[in-house]
Short mmCIF file of C-alpha atoms in Angstrom, two decimals:
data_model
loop_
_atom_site.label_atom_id
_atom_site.label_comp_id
_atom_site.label_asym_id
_atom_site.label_seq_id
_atom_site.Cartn_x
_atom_site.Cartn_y
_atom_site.Cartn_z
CA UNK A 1 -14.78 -11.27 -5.95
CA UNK A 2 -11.23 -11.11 -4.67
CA UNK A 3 -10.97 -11.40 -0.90
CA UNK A 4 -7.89 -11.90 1.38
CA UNK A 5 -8.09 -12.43 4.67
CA UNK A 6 -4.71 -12.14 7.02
CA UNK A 7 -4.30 -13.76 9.96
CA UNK A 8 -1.74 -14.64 12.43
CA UNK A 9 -1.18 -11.72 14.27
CA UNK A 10 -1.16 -10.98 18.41
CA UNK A 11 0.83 -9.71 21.52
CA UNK A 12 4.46 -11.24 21.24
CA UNK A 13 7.60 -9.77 23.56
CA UNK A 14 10.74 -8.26 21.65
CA UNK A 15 12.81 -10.87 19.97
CA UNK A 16 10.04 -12.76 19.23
CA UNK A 17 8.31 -14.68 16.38
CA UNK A 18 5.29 -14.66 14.55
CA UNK A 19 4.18 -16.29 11.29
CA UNK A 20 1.43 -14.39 9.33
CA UNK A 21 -0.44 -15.98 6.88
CA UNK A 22 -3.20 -14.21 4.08
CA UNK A 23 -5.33 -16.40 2.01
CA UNK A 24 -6.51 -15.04 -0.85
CA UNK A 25 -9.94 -16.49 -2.75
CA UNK A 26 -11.71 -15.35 -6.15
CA UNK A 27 -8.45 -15.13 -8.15
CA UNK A 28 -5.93 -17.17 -9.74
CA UNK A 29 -3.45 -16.91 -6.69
CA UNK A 30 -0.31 -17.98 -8.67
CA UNK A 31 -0.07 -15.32 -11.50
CA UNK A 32 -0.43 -12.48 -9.30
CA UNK A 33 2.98 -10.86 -7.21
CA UNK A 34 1.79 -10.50 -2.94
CA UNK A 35 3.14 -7.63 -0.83
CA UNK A 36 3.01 -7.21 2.89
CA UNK A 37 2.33 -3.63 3.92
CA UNK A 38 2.19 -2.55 7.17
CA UNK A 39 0.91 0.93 9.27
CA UNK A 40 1.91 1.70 12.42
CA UNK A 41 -1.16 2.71 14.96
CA UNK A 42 -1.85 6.87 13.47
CA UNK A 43 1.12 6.61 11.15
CA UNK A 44 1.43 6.21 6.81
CA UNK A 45 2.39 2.85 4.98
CA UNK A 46 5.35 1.42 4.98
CA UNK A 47 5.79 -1.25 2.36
CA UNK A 48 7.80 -4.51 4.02
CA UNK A 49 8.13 -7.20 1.29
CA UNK A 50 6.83 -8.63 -1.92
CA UNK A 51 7.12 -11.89 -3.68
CA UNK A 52 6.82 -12.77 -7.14
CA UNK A 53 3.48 -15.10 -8.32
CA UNK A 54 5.71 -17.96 -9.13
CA UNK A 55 7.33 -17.54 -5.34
CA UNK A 56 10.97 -17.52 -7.83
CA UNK A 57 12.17 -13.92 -6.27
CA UNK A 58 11.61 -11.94 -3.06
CA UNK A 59 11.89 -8.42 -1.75
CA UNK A 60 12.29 -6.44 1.33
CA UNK A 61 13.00 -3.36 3.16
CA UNK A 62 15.91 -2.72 4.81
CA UNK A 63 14.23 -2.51 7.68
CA UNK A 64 13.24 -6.22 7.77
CA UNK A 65 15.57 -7.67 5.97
CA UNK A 66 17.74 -10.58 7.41
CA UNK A 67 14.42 -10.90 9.97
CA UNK A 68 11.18 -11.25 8.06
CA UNK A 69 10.51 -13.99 5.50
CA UNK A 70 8.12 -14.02 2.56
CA UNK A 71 7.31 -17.33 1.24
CA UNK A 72 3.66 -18.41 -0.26
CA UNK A 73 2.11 -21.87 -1.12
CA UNK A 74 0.29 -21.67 -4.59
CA UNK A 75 -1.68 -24.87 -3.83
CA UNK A 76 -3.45 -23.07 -0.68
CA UNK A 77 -3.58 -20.07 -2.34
CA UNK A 78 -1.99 -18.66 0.96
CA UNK A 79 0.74 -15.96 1.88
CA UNK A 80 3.39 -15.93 4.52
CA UNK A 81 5.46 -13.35 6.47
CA UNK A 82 7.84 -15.11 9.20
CA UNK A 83 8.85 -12.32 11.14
CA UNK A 84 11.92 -13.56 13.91
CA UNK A 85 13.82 -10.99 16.16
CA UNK A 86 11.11 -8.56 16.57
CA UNK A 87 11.50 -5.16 18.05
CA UNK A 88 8.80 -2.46 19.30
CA UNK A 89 9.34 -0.74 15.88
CA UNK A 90 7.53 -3.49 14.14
CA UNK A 91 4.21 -3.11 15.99
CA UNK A 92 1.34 -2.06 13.29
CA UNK A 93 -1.60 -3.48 11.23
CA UNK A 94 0.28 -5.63 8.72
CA UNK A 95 -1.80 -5.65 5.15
CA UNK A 96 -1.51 -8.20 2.64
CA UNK A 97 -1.90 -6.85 -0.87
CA UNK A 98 -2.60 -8.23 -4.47
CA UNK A 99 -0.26 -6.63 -7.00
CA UNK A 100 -1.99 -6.21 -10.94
CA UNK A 101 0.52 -8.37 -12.04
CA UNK A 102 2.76 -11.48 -11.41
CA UNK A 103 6.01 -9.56 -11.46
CA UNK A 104 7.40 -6.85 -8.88
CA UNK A 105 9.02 -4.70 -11.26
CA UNK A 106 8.71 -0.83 -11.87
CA UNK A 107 4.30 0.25 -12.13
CA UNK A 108 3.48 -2.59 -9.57
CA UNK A 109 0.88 -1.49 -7.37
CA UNK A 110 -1.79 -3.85 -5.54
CA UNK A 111 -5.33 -3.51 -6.10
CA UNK A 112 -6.65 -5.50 -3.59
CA UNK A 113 -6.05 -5.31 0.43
CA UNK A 114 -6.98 -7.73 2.93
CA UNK A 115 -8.13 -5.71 6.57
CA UNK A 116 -4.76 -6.11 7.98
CA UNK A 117 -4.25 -8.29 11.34
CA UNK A 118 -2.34 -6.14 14.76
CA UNK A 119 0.95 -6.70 15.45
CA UNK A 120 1.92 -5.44 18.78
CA UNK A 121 5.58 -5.78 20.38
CA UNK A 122 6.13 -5.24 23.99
CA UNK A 123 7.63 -6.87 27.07
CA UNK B 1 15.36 5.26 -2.10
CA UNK B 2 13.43 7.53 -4.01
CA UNK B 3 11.73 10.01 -0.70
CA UNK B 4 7.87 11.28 -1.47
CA UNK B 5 6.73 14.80 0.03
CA UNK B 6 2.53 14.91 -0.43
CA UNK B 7 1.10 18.54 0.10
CA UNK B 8 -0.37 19.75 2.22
CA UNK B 9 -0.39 17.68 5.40
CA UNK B 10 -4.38 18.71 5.52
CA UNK B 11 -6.83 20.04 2.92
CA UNK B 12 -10.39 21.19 4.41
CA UNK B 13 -12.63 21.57 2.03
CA UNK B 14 -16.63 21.57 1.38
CA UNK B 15 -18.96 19.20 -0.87
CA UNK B 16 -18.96 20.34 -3.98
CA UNK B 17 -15.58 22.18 -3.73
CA UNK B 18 -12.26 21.11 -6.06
CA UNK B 19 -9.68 19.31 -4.20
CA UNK B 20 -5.94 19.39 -5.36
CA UNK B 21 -3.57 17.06 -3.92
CA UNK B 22 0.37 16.88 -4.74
CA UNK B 23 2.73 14.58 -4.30
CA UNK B 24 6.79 15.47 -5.24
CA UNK B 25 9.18 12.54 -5.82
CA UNK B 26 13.16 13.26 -4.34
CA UNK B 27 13.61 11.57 -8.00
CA UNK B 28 11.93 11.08 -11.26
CA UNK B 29 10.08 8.23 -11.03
CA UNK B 30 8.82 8.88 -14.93
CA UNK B 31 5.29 7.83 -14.50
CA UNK B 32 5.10 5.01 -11.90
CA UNK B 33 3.16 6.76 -9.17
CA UNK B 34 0.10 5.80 -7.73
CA UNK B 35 -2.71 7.21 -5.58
CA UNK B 36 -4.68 5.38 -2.31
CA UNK B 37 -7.18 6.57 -0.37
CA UNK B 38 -7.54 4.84 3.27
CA UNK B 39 -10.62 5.61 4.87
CA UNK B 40 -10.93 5.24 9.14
CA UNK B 41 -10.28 1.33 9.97
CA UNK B 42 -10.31 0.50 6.26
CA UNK B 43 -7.80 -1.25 4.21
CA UNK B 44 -6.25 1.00 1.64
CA UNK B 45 -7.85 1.74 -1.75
CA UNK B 46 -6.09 1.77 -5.20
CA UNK B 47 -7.55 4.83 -6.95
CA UNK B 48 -4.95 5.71 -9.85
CA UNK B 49 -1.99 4.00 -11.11
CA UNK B 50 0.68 4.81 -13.93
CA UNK B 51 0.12 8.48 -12.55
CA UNK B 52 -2.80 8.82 -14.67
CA UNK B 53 -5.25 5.54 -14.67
CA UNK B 54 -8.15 5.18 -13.13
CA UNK B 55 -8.58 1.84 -11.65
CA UNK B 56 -10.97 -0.54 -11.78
CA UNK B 57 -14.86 1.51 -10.12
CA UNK B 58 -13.51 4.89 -9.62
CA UNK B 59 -15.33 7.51 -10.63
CA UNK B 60 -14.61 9.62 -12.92
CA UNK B 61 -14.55 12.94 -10.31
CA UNK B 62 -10.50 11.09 -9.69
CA UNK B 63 -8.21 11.76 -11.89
CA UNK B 64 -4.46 12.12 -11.59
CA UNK B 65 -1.87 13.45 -13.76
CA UNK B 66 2.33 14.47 -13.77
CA UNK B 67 5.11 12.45 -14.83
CA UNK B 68 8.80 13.08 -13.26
CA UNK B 69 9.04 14.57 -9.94
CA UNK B 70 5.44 16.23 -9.93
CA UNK B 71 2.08 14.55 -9.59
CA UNK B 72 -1.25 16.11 -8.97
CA UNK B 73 -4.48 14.14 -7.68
CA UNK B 74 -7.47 15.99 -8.37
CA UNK B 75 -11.08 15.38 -7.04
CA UNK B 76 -13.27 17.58 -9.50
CA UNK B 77 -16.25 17.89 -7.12
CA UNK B 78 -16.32 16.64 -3.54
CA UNK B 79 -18.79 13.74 -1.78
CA UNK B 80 -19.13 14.00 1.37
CA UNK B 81 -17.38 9.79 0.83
CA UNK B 82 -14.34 11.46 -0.40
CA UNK B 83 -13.32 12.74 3.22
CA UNK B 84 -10.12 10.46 4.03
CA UNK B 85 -6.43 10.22 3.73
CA UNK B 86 -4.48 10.04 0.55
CA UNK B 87 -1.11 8.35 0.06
CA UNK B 88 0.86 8.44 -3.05
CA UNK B 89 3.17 5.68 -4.19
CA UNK B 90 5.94 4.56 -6.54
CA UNK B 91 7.73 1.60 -7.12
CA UNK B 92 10.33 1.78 -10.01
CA UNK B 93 13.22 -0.63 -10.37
CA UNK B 94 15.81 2.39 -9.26
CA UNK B 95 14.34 3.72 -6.81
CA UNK B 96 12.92 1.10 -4.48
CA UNK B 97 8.74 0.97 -3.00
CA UNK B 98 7.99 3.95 -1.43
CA UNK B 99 5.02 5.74 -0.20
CA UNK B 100 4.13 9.49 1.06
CA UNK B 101 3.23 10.49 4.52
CA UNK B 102 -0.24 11.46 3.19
CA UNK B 103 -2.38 14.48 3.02
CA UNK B 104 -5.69 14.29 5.26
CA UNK B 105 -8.78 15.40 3.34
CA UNK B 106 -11.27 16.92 6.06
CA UNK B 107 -14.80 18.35 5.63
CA UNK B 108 -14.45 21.93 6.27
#
């Protein structure tokens, strides 16, 4: 069974940094593409980055970009999001997500969620 | 970046009943659309992908269809489990990842 299980998250002040890590068991971690997707408290998805299952290419909104890093670690079967310079806008439930494939082209949706860990921003 | 309108905001509806969801894209996104259902506290749930796939233990009452601008998700007959929010998705080379602002599925 394919679990992923995020952790990392917490109370940080604007400007700030947190790392966020999601380690995924019951799949072959390397031959599947990762997103981060994240849901402000009441509000609808917003997709925030996605990596490739060989970790060759990234991807991100423009609404991270230049702030937020994706990176993973095939050996530990483990996904990253370094988020630096963080603003009140960022606060949500940040989801990692399994994509059906190892590439992040056009038809790649994830299949698999982990329960998201709270992000909150605020002085 | 391709902009997804779901309709309506809210659907109430009884067990039993027919439940008809859309979702427009500002763009064709041919037929990369998907459909999640998020349930209260709950991680997000794929349902359909490729517009009209069913994915992996859905039941058959899902089923989605459309290709373009226009996508319908239809639930033939309601359980009471069914009650959540639904967000529709694309991601297609040209127009970026997107997702709608979802259409809450209440028990009437």
């Amino acid at each position: 069974e394919v679990q992923l299980v995020e952790s990392g998250g917490g109370l940080v002040q604007p400007g700030g940094s947190l790392r966020l890590s999601c380690e995924a068991s019951g799949v072959t971690f390397s031959s599947y593409a990762m997103s981060w997707v994240r849901q402000a408290p009441g509000k609808g998805l917003e997709w925030v980055s996605a990596i490739i299952g060989s970790g060759g290419s990234t991807y991100y909104a423009d609404s991270v970009k230049g702030r937020f890093t994706i990176s993973r670690d095939n050996s530990k079967n483990t996904l990253y999001l370094q988020m630096n310079s963080l603003r009140g806008e960022d606060t949500a439930i940040y989801y990692c997500a399994k994509a059906l494939g190892p590439y992040f082209g056009s038809g790649s949706y994830s299949d698999y969620w982990g329960q998201g860990t709270l992000v909150t921003v605020s002085s | 970046e391709i902009v997804l309108t779901q309709s309506p905001a809210t659907l109430s509806l009884s067990p039993g009943e027919r439940a008809t969801l859309s979702c427009r894209a500002s763009q064709s996104v041919s037929s990369y659309l998907a459909w999640y259902q998020q349930k209260p506290g709950q991680a997000p749930r794929l349902l359909i992908y490729d517009a009209s796939n069913r994915a992996t233990g859905i039941p058959a009452r899902f089923s989605g269809s459309g290709s373009g601008t226009d996508f319908t998700l239809t639930i033939s007959s309601l359980e009471s489990e069914d009650f959540a929010v639904y967000y529709c998705h694309q991601r297609s080379n040209w127009g970026g990842v997107t997702f709608g602002q979802g259409t809450r599925l209440e028990i009437k």
